[in-house]
C-alpha angles and dihedrals in degrees: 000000000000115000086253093069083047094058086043090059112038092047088041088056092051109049080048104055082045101057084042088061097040099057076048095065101019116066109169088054094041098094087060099033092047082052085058102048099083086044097084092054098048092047093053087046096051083043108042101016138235100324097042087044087050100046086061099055090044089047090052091049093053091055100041093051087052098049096039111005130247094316095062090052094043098062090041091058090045099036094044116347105072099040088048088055103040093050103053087038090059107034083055076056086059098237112167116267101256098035087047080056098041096051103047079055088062110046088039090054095044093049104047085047102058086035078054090046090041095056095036088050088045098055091032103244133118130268094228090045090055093044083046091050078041093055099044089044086057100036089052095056088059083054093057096045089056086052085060099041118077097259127155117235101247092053089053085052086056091041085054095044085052098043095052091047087050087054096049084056101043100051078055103052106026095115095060082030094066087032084064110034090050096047077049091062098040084047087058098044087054098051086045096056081044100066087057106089100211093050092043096060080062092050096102122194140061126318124279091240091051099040115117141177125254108273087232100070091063079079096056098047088052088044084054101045084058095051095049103051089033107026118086121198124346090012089045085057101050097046086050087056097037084053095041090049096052113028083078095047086058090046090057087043095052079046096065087048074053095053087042097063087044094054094035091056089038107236120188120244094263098056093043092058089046084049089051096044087056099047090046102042110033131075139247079025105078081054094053090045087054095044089053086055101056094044096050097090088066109040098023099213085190094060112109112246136220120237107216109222118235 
């Protein structure tokens, strides 16, 4: 190995270890640094290639296991290691963007859910039961950080009424939620490789601003609006994940109609990340965006139209 892979590795290891310990001590940033975190692997493997890529995550997860045990490195290989190894793999494969993506979604979400079965099976307890341990442990540590912050009672009384709600939700709809926070997180990775020039020329597939949803799925949002304002029990819970898992597909998809105004009245960079911030952030925005997504089988916004002359 040539004394650049070296370099790779041992850099990429490191950023990543970095921005590991970061989210760690600094709550309010760990959204964004835990984004990151999957970011310095899949650049080394874009750039080095496989061996290099790989030789990051196993070094993570030695040092990890040594500092904290298996379980460090555990959640390490499941929260940011395979799904920084599987997209680069596939893009230099040239896959297609979104099925790249698609596909490492899949593979994460199979494989931390039989690790999950295996384990619960293992100590003879019940997935749900351990989710369920997971969601109050999380939500508990919300809790504490209220204690610490200068709230009044009767706003930590709010906070607690909000949180409990939130867990009820959560237990519900675990199964779309990690589907979506984790193709998030793959999502990023990938606009991120794709500011770098060199990467983007491997990114294979359509444009963002032309990129659509299969027509298909339209069937299965509506199936699950049904379930969910009809259904009771089991039905009521898969419609709630069915509708948790695409509204924001749909979402992604009313986005790139976004980009292609953008492109199409060609805004300058500036203007398009201002225009991004706003549809994301503020509400009732995000919903509208959703709403121009799933309509846009019917009424195409994309579809050049024809001026009529006076």
């Amino acid at each position: 190995m040539n004394q650049r892979r070296v370099f790779l590795i041992i850099g990429g290891a490191a950023a990543t270890l970095l921005l590991i310990t970061a989210a760690e001590k600094l709550p309010l940033f760990s959204l964004l640094l835990s984004l990151l975190a999957p970011f310095p692997a899949a650049y080394v493997h874009m750039a080095g290639g496989l061996f290099p890529g790989a030789g990051v995550i196993a070094l993570c997860a030695t040092v990890l296991t040594a500092l904290g045990g298996l379980g460090e490195a555990g959640s390490y290989l499941f929260q940011f290691g395979i799904g920084s190894f599987i997209l680069p793999f596939l893009l230099k494969k040239k896959w297609p963007w979104d099925r790249a993506v698609a596909m490492t979604l899949a593979i994460v979400v199979l494989t931390s859910f039989l690790t999950l079965t295996g384990y619960a099976l293992y100590n003879n307890e019940n997935v749900g039961h351990l989710v369920g341990s997971y969601v109050q442990e999380q939500l508990e540590q919300a809790r504490q950080l209220a204690l610490e912050t200068d709230f009044s009672s009767e706003q930590r009384e709010e906070l607690n009424f909000v949180l409990e709600k939130a867990g009820g939700f959560i237990q519900k709809a675990y199964p779309a939620l990690a589907l979506v926070t984790n193709g998030g997180a793959l999502l990023f990775v990938l606009l991120l490789l794709n500011r770098i020039p060199a990467m983007a020329r491997e990114i294979q597939g359509a444009a963002f601003r032309s990129w659509s949803v299969s027509p298909w799925l339209i069937w299965i949002l509506i199936a699950g609006g049904f379930g969910l304002f009809l259904g009771t029990g089991p039905v009521e819970v898969v419609a709630l994940n069915i509708l948790v898992f695409l509204l924001p597909v749909y979402f992604l998809q009313g986005l790139a109609i976004v980009a292609f105004y953008f492109w199409k009245k060609k805004f300058s960079p500036w203007l398009r990340a201002i225009g991004y911030a706003l549809v994301v952030t503020i509400n009732p925005l995000p919903v509208l965006v959703a709403g121009i997504g799933v309509f846009d089988l019917w009424i195409n916004f994309r579809k050049p139209r024809i001026k009529k002359e006076n």
